[in-house]
């Protein structure tokens, strides 16, 4: 009898077909291995083939498929995962030829998301994405079911397999509709929370980038040093997609220039489009940010390609034009001297070692508050809307209720100062 602590890991054979379209096929296969391990699987072997185009029936050639079956038996693989996106017929044919369950990279990423999902929202988003991905594959899943001819239009004249296919499709579509309704309710709550933060006029900053680049580590180091509660850290682990939730924390260094910092879901090469759609409400924290802090794993030799993937995903999220700061994290692994190193809107740090966190915070504040200056206003009591606006859309440093009205010293944008310039007073008037 196995001990409770012992975990049985599924042994998998990884497969891929290189058609020359992939910028770095070997790197993609290495990433597939990392994904498999992140899903708790044991990689038993890897088999690849170079072809001008994928085989429409089996993805790889028939001879290579036979070789893959023999290899799978030798290494005792229990399933086969392809880096290429597979069609329903390819999954069906490969499963039959290899006598093993077959899936692709998208299936694997969806499985990881299902494992990592903790909150109700994340679980609903993952289930929605998996069902949407499964729907077009139903035909392949029901290959074994027979079909009978009959008059078109009437479901009663369909064969048993066709009726089951139709029923399963309707069940999945109904479930997707239910999930979307529940996600819409959660999205409304998220929008309300975002609106409240927006009304406060405190800038909103989002950490974005490739998965496992160190976003959560940066958030934790800032929270520990400048957060409203040092205990409000998030999961921090050296693995792909360690966290799927968007966590927002207030960072305040005490100089009246606070900002909201959001840790977002990591990106990855070939991130399933269905996941982006399902997680859109969560990823909208990126779209509505005042500043994007793009975190890069500088120690990864493929970091430039990862940056390209990040920029492409941001464009898909309609967030490509938002102001950006580039953070080259894990720079301590690259034998760079004199860390941190700041070069304009780029900074080299080591979040794990806490090197460069203070400098990064200063860079963020100087960027999001670049247009803000201190002003003094004396607003009559009968101009309540002006008082309310300044309280909501500026960082109030001092406030007094005087005979002539509400006097306040605030840090606000030049635009707002111009709108309410009729209430502006000189600094020497502050004591009057």
Short mmCIF file of C-alpha atoms in Angstrom, two decimals:
data_model
loop_
_atom_site.label_atom_id
_atom_site.label_comp_id
_atom_site.label_asym_id
_atom_site.label_seq_id
_atom_site.Cartn_x
_atom_site.Cartn_y
_atom_site.Cartn_z
CA UNK A 1 0.00 0.00 0.00
CA UNK A 2 1.40 3.40 -1.00
CA UNK A 3 2.03 6.00 1.64
CA UNK A 4 -0.27 9.03 1.56
CA UNK A 5 2.63 11.35 0.73
CA UNK A 6 3.59 9.37 -2.38
CA UNK A 7 2.34 10.95 -5.60
CA UNK A 8 1.82 8.85 -8.72
CA UNK A 9 3.04 10.92 -11.69
CA UNK A 10 1.81 10.16 -15.18
CA UNK A 11 4.64 9.26 -17.56
CA UNK A 12 4.36 11.15 -20.86
CA UNK A 13 6.02 11.06 -24.24
CA UNK A 14 6.43 14.52 -25.80
CA UNK A 15 6.15 14.82 -29.57
CA UNK A 16 6.54 17.61 -32.07
CA UNK A 17 6.72 18.24 -35.81
CA UNK A 18 9.06 21.00 -37.00
CA UNK A 19 7.78 22.55 -40.22
CA UNK A 20 10.22 25.45 -40.12
CA UNK A 21 7.46 27.91 -39.21
CA UNK A 22 8.49 27.92 -35.53
CA UNK A 23 11.13 30.56 -34.74
CA UNK A 24 12.83 28.26 -32.23
CA UNK A 25 11.42 24.75 -32.38
CA UNK A 26 13.87 23.32 -29.85
CA UNK A 27 13.00 26.04 -27.36
CA UNK A 28 9.29 25.38 -27.86
CA UNK A 29 9.83 21.69 -27.12
CA UNK A 30 11.84 22.57 -24.00
CA UNK A 31 8.97 24.77 -22.87
CA UNK A 32 6.55 21.89 -23.50
CA UNK A 33 8.69 19.80 -21.15
CA UNK A 34 8.48 22.53 -18.49
CA UNK A 35 4.71 22.69 -18.94
CA UNK A 36 4.41 18.91 -18.52
CA UNK A 37 6.42 19.08 -15.31
CA UNK A 38 4.31 22.01 -14.10
CA UNK A 39 1.27 19.75 -14.57
CA UNK A 40 2.88 17.12 -12.33
CA UNK A 41 3.84 14.78 -15.15
CA UNK A 42 7.07 12.84 -15.61
CA UNK A 43 8.63 13.23 -19.07
CA UNK A 44 9.61 9.73 -20.19
CA UNK A 45 10.94 10.74 -23.60
CA UNK A 46 10.84 13.18 -26.52
CA UNK A 47 10.38 12.40 -30.21
CA UNK A 48 10.42 14.95 -33.05
CA UNK A 49 10.30 15.02 -36.84
CA UNK A 50 11.15 17.62 -39.49
CA UNK A 51 8.53 17.88 -42.24
CA UNK A 52 7.64 20.47 -44.87
CA UNK A 53 4.06 20.36 -43.55
CA UNK A 54 2.23 18.43 -40.87
CA UNK A 55 0.53 15.21 -41.92
CA UNK A 56 -3.20 15.92 -42.16
CA UNK A 57 -4.09 12.52 -40.81
CA UNK A 58 -1.47 11.90 -38.11
CA UNK A 59 0.41 15.21 -37.75
CA UNK A 60 3.71 13.29 -38.10
CA UNK A 61 4.50 10.76 -40.84
CA UNK A 62 3.15 7.23 -40.67
CA UNK A 63 6.62 5.74 -40.24
CA UNK A 64 7.43 8.18 -37.45
CA UNK A 65 4.12 7.37 -35.80
CA UNK A 66 5.07 3.69 -35.72
CA UNK A 67 8.43 4.68 -34.27
CA UNK A 68 6.66 6.79 -31.63
CA UNK A 69 4.50 3.81 -30.64
CA UNK A 70 7.55 1.61 -30.18
CA UNK A 71 9.36 4.35 -28.24
CA UNK A 72 6.31 4.87 -26.00
CA UNK A 73 6.27 1.17 -25.15
CA UNK A 74 9.99 1.15 -24.35
CA UNK A 75 9.84 4.18 -22.05
CA UNK A 76 6.49 3.04 -20.59
CA UNK A 77 4.68 6.25 -21.46
CA UNK A 78 1.05 6.47 -20.40
CA UNK A 79 0.08 9.35 -22.71
CA UNK A 80 1.49 11.37 -25.59
CA UNK A 81 1.46 15.17 -25.74
CA UNK A 82 2.12 17.05 -28.99
CA UNK A 83 3.54 20.57 -29.15
CA UNK A 84 1.55 21.09 -32.35
CA UNK A 85 -2.13 21.98 -32.27
CA UNK A 86 -4.05 18.82 -33.20
CA UNK A 87 -7.33 18.55 -35.06
CA UNK A 88 -10.07 16.21 -33.74
CA UNK A 89 -9.35 13.68 -36.51
CA UNK A 90 -5.62 13.74 -35.75
CA UNK A 91 -6.31 13.09 -32.06
CA UNK A 92 -8.59 10.20 -33.00
CA UNK A 93 -6.14 8.69 -35.49
CA UNK A 94 -3.10 9.10 -33.26
CA UNK A 95 -4.89 7.60 -30.25
CA UNK A 96 -5.76 4.57 -32.37
CA UNK A 97 -2.26 4.19 -33.86
CA UNK A 98 -0.40 4.74 -30.57
CA UNK A 99 -2.91 2.92 -28.35
CA UNK A 100 -2.52 5.76 -25.84
CA UNK A 101 -4.37 8.95 -24.90
CA UNK A 102 -3.18 11.85 -27.07
CA UNK A 103 -3.42 15.58 -26.37
CA UNK A 104 -1.70 18.79 -27.45
CA UNK A 105 -0.06 21.86 -25.94
CA UNK A 106 -3.38 23.67 -25.47
CA UNK A 107 -4.84 20.70 -23.57
CA UNK A 108 -1.77 20.74 -21.32
CA UNK A 109 -2.00 24.47 -20.56
CA UNK A 110 -5.70 24.11 -19.79
CA UNK A 111 -4.87 21.24 -17.45
CA UNK A 112 -2.31 23.37 -15.61
CA UNK A 113 -4.81 26.21 -15.27
CA UNK A 114 -7.35 23.75 -13.86
CA UNK A 115 -4.81 22.55 -11.29
CA UNK A 116 -3.75 26.06 -10.27
CA UNK A 117 -7.21 27.68 -10.10
CA UNK A 118 -8.04 28.56 -6.51
CA UNK A 119 -10.74 31.23 -6.52
CA UNK A 120 -14.29 30.72 -7.72
CA UNK A 121 -13.69 33.12 -10.61
CA UNK A 122 -10.55 31.34 -11.81
CA UNK A 123 -12.26 27.94 -11.67
CA UNK A 124 -15.20 29.25 -13.72
CA UNK A 125 -12.86 30.83 -16.26
CA UNK A 126 -10.87 27.62 -16.68
CA UNK A 127 -13.99 25.48 -17.05
CA UNK A 128 -15.34 27.87 -19.68
CA UNK A 129 -12.10 27.73 -21.67
CA UNK A 130 -11.92 23.92 -21.49
CA UNK A 131 -15.52 23.45 -22.63
CA UNK A 132 -15.09 25.94 -25.49
CA UNK A 133 -11.96 24.07 -26.57
CA UNK A 134 -13.71 20.70 -26.25
CA UNK A 135 -16.80 21.66 -28.28
CA UNK A 136 -15.33 21.43 -31.81
CA UNK A 137 -13.57 18.18 -30.84
CA UNK A 138 -16.79 16.31 -30.09
CA UNK A 139 -16.84 14.67 -33.51
CA UNK A 140 -13.46 13.09 -32.84
CA UNK A 141 -14.54 11.97 -29.39
CA UNK A 142 -17.57 10.15 -30.79
CA UNK A 143 -15.75 8.33 -33.57
CA UNK A 144 -16.78 4.96 -32.15
CA UNK A 145 -20.48 5.73 -32.23
CA UNK A 146 -22.44 4.49 -35.21
CA UNK A 147 -24.62 6.65 -37.43
CA UNK A 148 -27.74 5.67 -39.33
CA UNK A 149 -29.24 7.38 -42.30
CA UNK A 150 -32.56 9.12 -42.01
CA UNK A 151 -34.62 12.08 -42.99
CA UNK A 152 -32.84 15.37 -42.38
CA UNK A 153 -34.14 17.82 -39.82
CA UNK A 154 -35.73 15.33 -37.44
CA UNK A 155 -33.59 14.36 -34.49
CA UNK A 156 -35.69 11.22 -34.00
CA UNK A 157 -34.40 9.87 -37.33
CA UNK A 158 -30.75 10.26 -36.36
CA UNK A 159 -28.54 7.35 -35.41
CA UNK A 160 -27.55 6.66 -31.80
CA UNK A 161 -24.12 8.25 -32.25
CA UNK A 162 -25.49 11.36 -33.90
CA UNK A 163 -28.14 11.76 -31.20
CA UNK A 164 -25.51 11.47 -28.45
CA UNK A 165 -23.28 13.94 -30.24
CA UNK A 166 -26.16 16.42 -30.48
CA UNK A 167 -27.11 15.97 -26.83
CA UNK A 168 -23.52 16.36 -25.62
CA UNK A 169 -23.10 19.48 -27.73
CA UNK A 170 -26.27 21.00 -26.26
CA UNK A 171 -25.19 20.13 -22.71
CA UNK A 172 -21.83 21.79 -23.20
CA UNK A 173 -23.35 24.87 -24.84
CA UNK A 174 -25.87 25.14 -21.99
CA UNK A 175 -23.10 24.85 -19.40
CA UNK A 176 -21.01 27.50 -21.17
CA UNK A 177 -24.02 29.85 -21.09
CA UNK A 178 -24.45 29.26 -17.35
CA UNK A 179 -20.75 29.86 -16.71
CA UNK A 180 -20.74 33.09 -18.71
CA UNK A 181 -23.71 34.44 -16.75
CA UNK A 182 -21.95 33.77 -13.45
CA UNK A 183 -18.70 35.25 -14.76
CA UNK A 184 -20.58 38.36 -15.90
CA UNK A 185 -21.75 38.89 -12.31
CA UNK A 186 -18.20 38.56 -11.02
CA UNK A 187 -16.95 40.87 -13.78
CA UNK A 188 -19.44 43.54 -12.66
CA UNK A 189 -18.07 43.32 -9.13
CA UNK A 190 -14.54 43.62 -10.48
CA UNK A 191 -15.52 46.66 -12.56
CA UNK A 192 -17.06 48.27 -9.47
CA UNK A 193 -13.85 47.69 -7.51
CA UNK A 194 -11.80 49.09 -10.40
CA UNK A 195 -14.08 52.13 -10.62
CA UNK A 196 -13.62 52.84 -6.91
CA UNK A 197 -9.86 52.73 -7.33
CA UNK A 198 -10.13 55.00 -10.37
CA UNK A 199 -12.20 57.57 -8.49
CA UNK A 200 -9.48 57.81 -5.83
CA UNK A 201 -7.11 59.25 -8.49
CA UNK A 202 -4.36 56.95 -7.24
CA UNK A 203 -2.50 55.63 -10.32
CA UNK A 204 -3.03 52.00 -11.28
CA UNK A 205 0.06 50.00 -12.21
CA UNK A 206 0.04 46.44 -13.60
CA UNK A 207 2.84 43.88 -13.53
CA UNK A 208 2.76 41.94 -16.81
CA UNK A 209 5.06 39.56 -18.62
CA UNK A 210 5.95 35.97 -19.42
CA UNK A 211 5.03 33.33 -16.89
CA UNK A 212 7.66 32.72 -14.18
CA UNK A 213 9.47 36.00 -14.91
CA UNK A 214 9.12 37.08 -11.27
CA UNK A 215 6.01 39.29 -11.18
CA UNK A 216 4.69 37.84 -7.91
CA UNK A 217 8.14 38.11 -6.32
CA UNK A 218 8.30 41.82 -7.19
CA UNK A 219 4.80 42.37 -5.77
CA UNK A 220 5.74 40.58 -2.55
CA UNK A 221 8.98 42.54 -2.05
CA UNK A 222 7.06 45.82 -2.50
CA UNK A 223 4.24 44.74 -0.19
CA UNK A 224 6.72 43.67 2.48
CA UNK A 225 8.43 47.05 2.34
CA UNK A 226 5.68 49.52 1.44
CA UNK A 227 2.34 47.70 1.58
CA UNK A 228 -0.55 48.54 3.90
CA UNK A 229 -0.08 45.09 5.42
CA UNK A 230 3.17 43.09 5.03
CA UNK A 231 1.12 39.89 5.42
CA UNK A 232 -0.74 40.50 2.14
CA UNK A 233 1.79 38.67 0.00
CA UNK A 234 0.82 36.23 -2.77
CA UNK A 235 1.99 32.77 -3.81
CA UNK A 236 5.59 32.95 -4.97
CA UNK A 237 7.01 29.82 -6.60
CA UNK A 238 9.54 28.95 -9.30
CA UNK A 239 7.10 27.32 -11.71
CA UNK A 240 4.97 28.15 -14.75
CA UNK A 241 1.58 29.70 -13.92
CA UNK A 242 2.09 29.54 -10.15
CA UNK A 243 -0.89 31.87 -9.71
CA UNK A 244 -3.88 32.69 -11.91
CA UNK A 245 -5.55 35.36 -9.80
CA UNK A 246 -5.10 39.09 -10.29
CA UNK A 247 -4.05 40.52 -6.93
CA UNK A 248 -4.12 44.29 -6.30
CA UNK A 249 -2.18 45.90 -3.46
CA UNK A 250 -1.62 49.51 -2.36
CA UNK A 251 2.03 50.61 -2.38
CA UNK A 252 2.69 53.73 -0.28
CA UNK A 253 6.17 55.00 0.60
CA UNK A 254 4.79 57.87 2.68
CA UNK A 255 5.56 60.73 0.26
CA UNK A 256 1.92 61.25 -0.83
CA UNK A 257 2.54 59.38 -4.09
CA UNK A 258 0.88 55.98 -3.58
CA UNK A 259 -0.13 53.63 -6.38
CA UNK A 260 -2.17 50.47 -6.83
CA UNK A 261 -0.07 47.51 -8.01
CA UNK A 262 -1.72 44.55 -9.76
CA UNK A 263 -0.06 41.16 -10.26
CA UNK A 264 -1.57 39.56 -13.37
CA UNK A 265 -1.74 36.15 -15.07
CA UNK A 266 1.49 35.31 -16.89
CA UNK A 267 1.71 35.01 -20.68
CA UNK A 268 3.27 32.19 -22.67
CA UNK A 269 4.10 31.25 -26.25
CA UNK A 270 0.99 29.85 -27.97
CA UNK A 271 -1.28 30.93 -25.10
CA UNK A 272 -4.68 29.48 -26.07
CA UNK A 273 -6.99 32.15 -27.45
CA UNK A 274 -9.86 30.63 -25.48
CA UNK A 275 -7.98 31.27 -22.25
CA UNK A 276 -7.45 34.92 -23.14
CA UNK A 277 -11.18 35.23 -23.83
CA UNK A 278 -12.17 33.38 -20.65
CA UNK A 279 -9.78 35.43 -18.49
CA UNK A 280 -10.60 38.73 -20.20
CA UNK A 281 -12.33 40.23 -17.15
CA UNK A 282 -9.28 39.39 -15.04
CA UNK A 283 -6.83 40.65 -17.66
CA UNK A 284 -8.75 43.92 -18.00
CA UNK A 285 -6.69 45.12 -15.02
CA UNK A 286 -3.97 45.43 -17.66
CA UNK A 287 -6.15 47.32 -20.14
CA UNK A 288 -7.16 50.00 -17.62
CA UNK A 289 -3.74 50.49 -16.00
CA UNK A 290 -2.00 53.86 -16.11
CA UNK A 291 1.37 52.12 -16.40
CA UNK A 292 2.52 48.63 -17.38
CA UNK A 293 5.59 47.21 -15.68
CA UNK A 294 6.83 44.55 -18.10
CA UNK A 295 8.81 41.97 -16.16
CA UNK A 296 11.45 40.02 -18.11
CA UNK A 297 13.50 37.03 -16.99
CA UNK A 298 16.86 38.43 -18.08
CA UNK A 299 18.61 35.17 -17.17
CA UNK A 300 16.65 33.27 -19.83
CA UNK A 301 18.61 33.14 -23.10
CA UNK A 302 15.29 33.35 -24.95
CA UNK A 303 14.14 36.51 -23.13
CA UNK A 304 13.83 38.58 -26.32
CA UNK A 305 11.34 36.12 -27.79
CA UNK A 306 9.43 36.15 -24.51
CA UNK A 307 9.25 39.95 -24.73
CA UNK A 308 7.82 39.63 -28.26
CA UNK A 309 5.13 37.26 -26.96
CA UNK A 310 4.31 39.74 -24.17
CA UNK A 311 3.98 42.66 -26.60
CA UNK A 312 1.81 40.56 -28.95
CA UNK A 313 -0.50 39.52 -26.09
CA UNK A 314 -0.79 43.11 -24.82
CA UNK A 315 -1.78 44.18 -28.32
CA UNK A 316 -4.48 41.51 -28.37
CA UNK A 317 -5.74 42.84 -25.03
CA UNK A 318 -5.86 46.37 -26.53
CA UNK A 319 -3.21 47.49 -24.03
CA UNK A 320 -0.25 47.94 -26.37
CA UNK A 321 -0.28 51.76 -26.24
CA UNK A 322 -0.15 52.13 -22.44
CA UNK A 323 3.03 53.65 -20.95
CA UNK A 324 5.59 50.98 -20.07
CA UNK A 325 8.60 50.32 -17.87
CA UNK A 326 10.83 47.34 -18.67
CA UNK A 327 12.17 45.41 -15.66
CA UNK A 328 14.99 42.99 -16.41
CA UNK A 329 14.63 40.68 -13.42
CA UNK A 330 17.04 37.93 -12.25
CA UNK A 331 19.93 40.07 -13.50
CA UNK A 332 22.05 38.76 -10.62
CA UNK A 333 22.32 35.47 -12.52
CA UNK A 334 23.97 37.22 -15.48
CA UNK A 335 27.10 38.42 -13.66
CA UNK A 336 26.13 42.07 -14.09
CA UNK A 337 28.01 44.47 -11.86
CA UNK A 338 26.52 47.32 -9.85
CA UNK A 339 22.90 46.27 -9.53
CA UNK A 340 20.42 47.84 -9.70
CA UNK A 341 21.07 49.54 -13.01
CA UNK A 342 18.63 52.18 -14.30
CA UNK A 343 18.61 53.30 -17.92
CA UNK A 344 15.69 55.61 -18.68
CA UNK A 345 12.52 53.51 -18.45
CA UNK A 346 14.52 50.27 -18.11
CA UNK A 347 15.87 48.82 -14.88
CA UNK A 348 17.93 45.72 -14.05
CA UNK A 349 17.12 44.14 -10.67
CA UNK A 350 16.98 40.93 -8.64
CA UNK A 351 13.60 40.68 -6.97
CA UNK A 352 14.50 37.46 -5.19
CA UNK A 353 17.43 39.17 -3.49
CA UNK A 354 15.50 42.42 -2.97
CA UNK A 355 18.00 44.34 -5.11
CA UNK A 356 16.48 47.31 -6.96
CA UNK A 357 13.00 47.28 -5.40
CA UNK A 358 13.32 50.81 -3.95
CA UNK A 359 14.71 52.09 -7.26
CA UNK A 360 11.88 50.42 -9.19
CA UNK A 361 9.28 52.02 -6.89
CA UNK A 362 10.88 55.44 -7.47
CA UNK A 363 10.88 54.85 -11.24
CA UNK A 364 7.17 53.92 -11.14
CA UNK A 365 6.25 56.97 -9.05
CA UNK A 366 8.27 59.36 -11.18
CA UNK A 367 6.53 57.97 -14.27
CA UNK A 368 2.91 57.96 -13.10
CA UNK A 369 3.22 61.25 -11.22
CA UNK A 370 5.27 63.06 -13.86
CA UNK A 371 2.45 65.50 -14.60
CA UNK A 372 1.45 66.10 -10.97
CA UNK A 373 2.49 69.04 -8.84
CA UNK A 374 1.47 70.54 -5.50
CA UNK A 375 -1.18 73.27 -5.49
CA UNK A 376 -3.16 75.10 -2.81
CA UNK A 377 -6.89 75.82 -3.22
CA UNK A 378 -9.47 77.75 -1.22
CA UNK A 379 -12.90 76.58 -2.39
CA UNK A 380 -16.14 78.27 -1.17
CA UNK A 381 -18.52 75.98 0.70
CA UNK A 382 -21.25 76.52 -1.91
CA UNK A 383 -19.03 74.93 -4.59
CA UNK A 384 -19.46 71.41 -3.27
CA UNK A 385 -18.88 69.77 -6.65
CA UNK A 386 -15.42 71.38 -6.91
CA UNK A 387 -14.52 70.30 -3.37
CA UNK A 388 -15.75 66.76 -4.08
CA UNK A 389 -13.79 66.53 -7.34
CA UNK A 390 -10.52 67.70 -5.80
CA UNK A 391 -10.94 65.31 -2.87
CA UNK A 392 -11.60 62.40 -5.23
CA UNK A 393 -9.11 63.18 -8.02
CA UNK A 394 -6.04 64.46 -6.21
CA UNK A 395 -3.73 63.38 -3.41
CA UNK A 396 -4.72 65.67 -0.52
CA UNK A 397 -1.70 66.61 1.60
CA UNK A 398 -3.40 69.05 4.00
CA UNK A 399 -6.99 70.14 4.55
CA UNK A 400 -8.57 72.85 6.73
CA UNK A 401 -12.14 74.17 7.10
CA UNK A 402 -11.87 77.96 7.16
CA UNK A 403 -14.33 80.80 7.29
CA UNK A 404 -14.06 81.50 3.57
CA UNK A 405 -14.28 77.84 2.56
CA UNK A 406 -12.30 74.60 2.40
CA UNK A 407 -8.56 75.14 2.11
CA UNK A 408 -6.55 72.23 0.84
CA UNK A 409 -3.06 71.56 -0.39
CA UNK A 410 -3.06 68.75 -2.92
CA UNK A 411 -0.96 67.04 -5.52
CA UNK A 412 -2.89 66.96 -8.79
CA UNK A 413 -2.40 67.16 -12.54
CA UNK A 414 -1.75 70.46 -14.29
CA UNK A 415 -5.00 69.92 -16.17
CA UNK A 416 -7.11 69.78 -13.00
CA UNK A 417 -5.18 72.71 -11.54
CA UNK A 418 -6.07 74.69 -14.66
CA UNK A 419 -9.77 73.82 -14.41
CA UNK A 420 -9.91 75.04 -10.78
CA UNK A 421 -7.38 77.86 -11.07
CA UNK A 422 -9.99 80.40 -9.87
CA UNK A 423 -9.68 78.79 -6.42
CA UNK A 424 -5.88 78.58 -6.42
CA UNK A 425 -4.05 80.52 -3.70
CA UNK A 426 -0.42 81.37 -3.19
CA UNK A 427 1.64 79.39 -0.73
CA UNK A 428 2.04 82.45 1.46
CA UNK A 429 -1.74 82.53 1.82
CA UNK A 430 -1.66 79.10 3.42
CA UNK A 431 -1.33 80.48 6.93
CA UNK A 432 -4.02 83.18 6.46
#
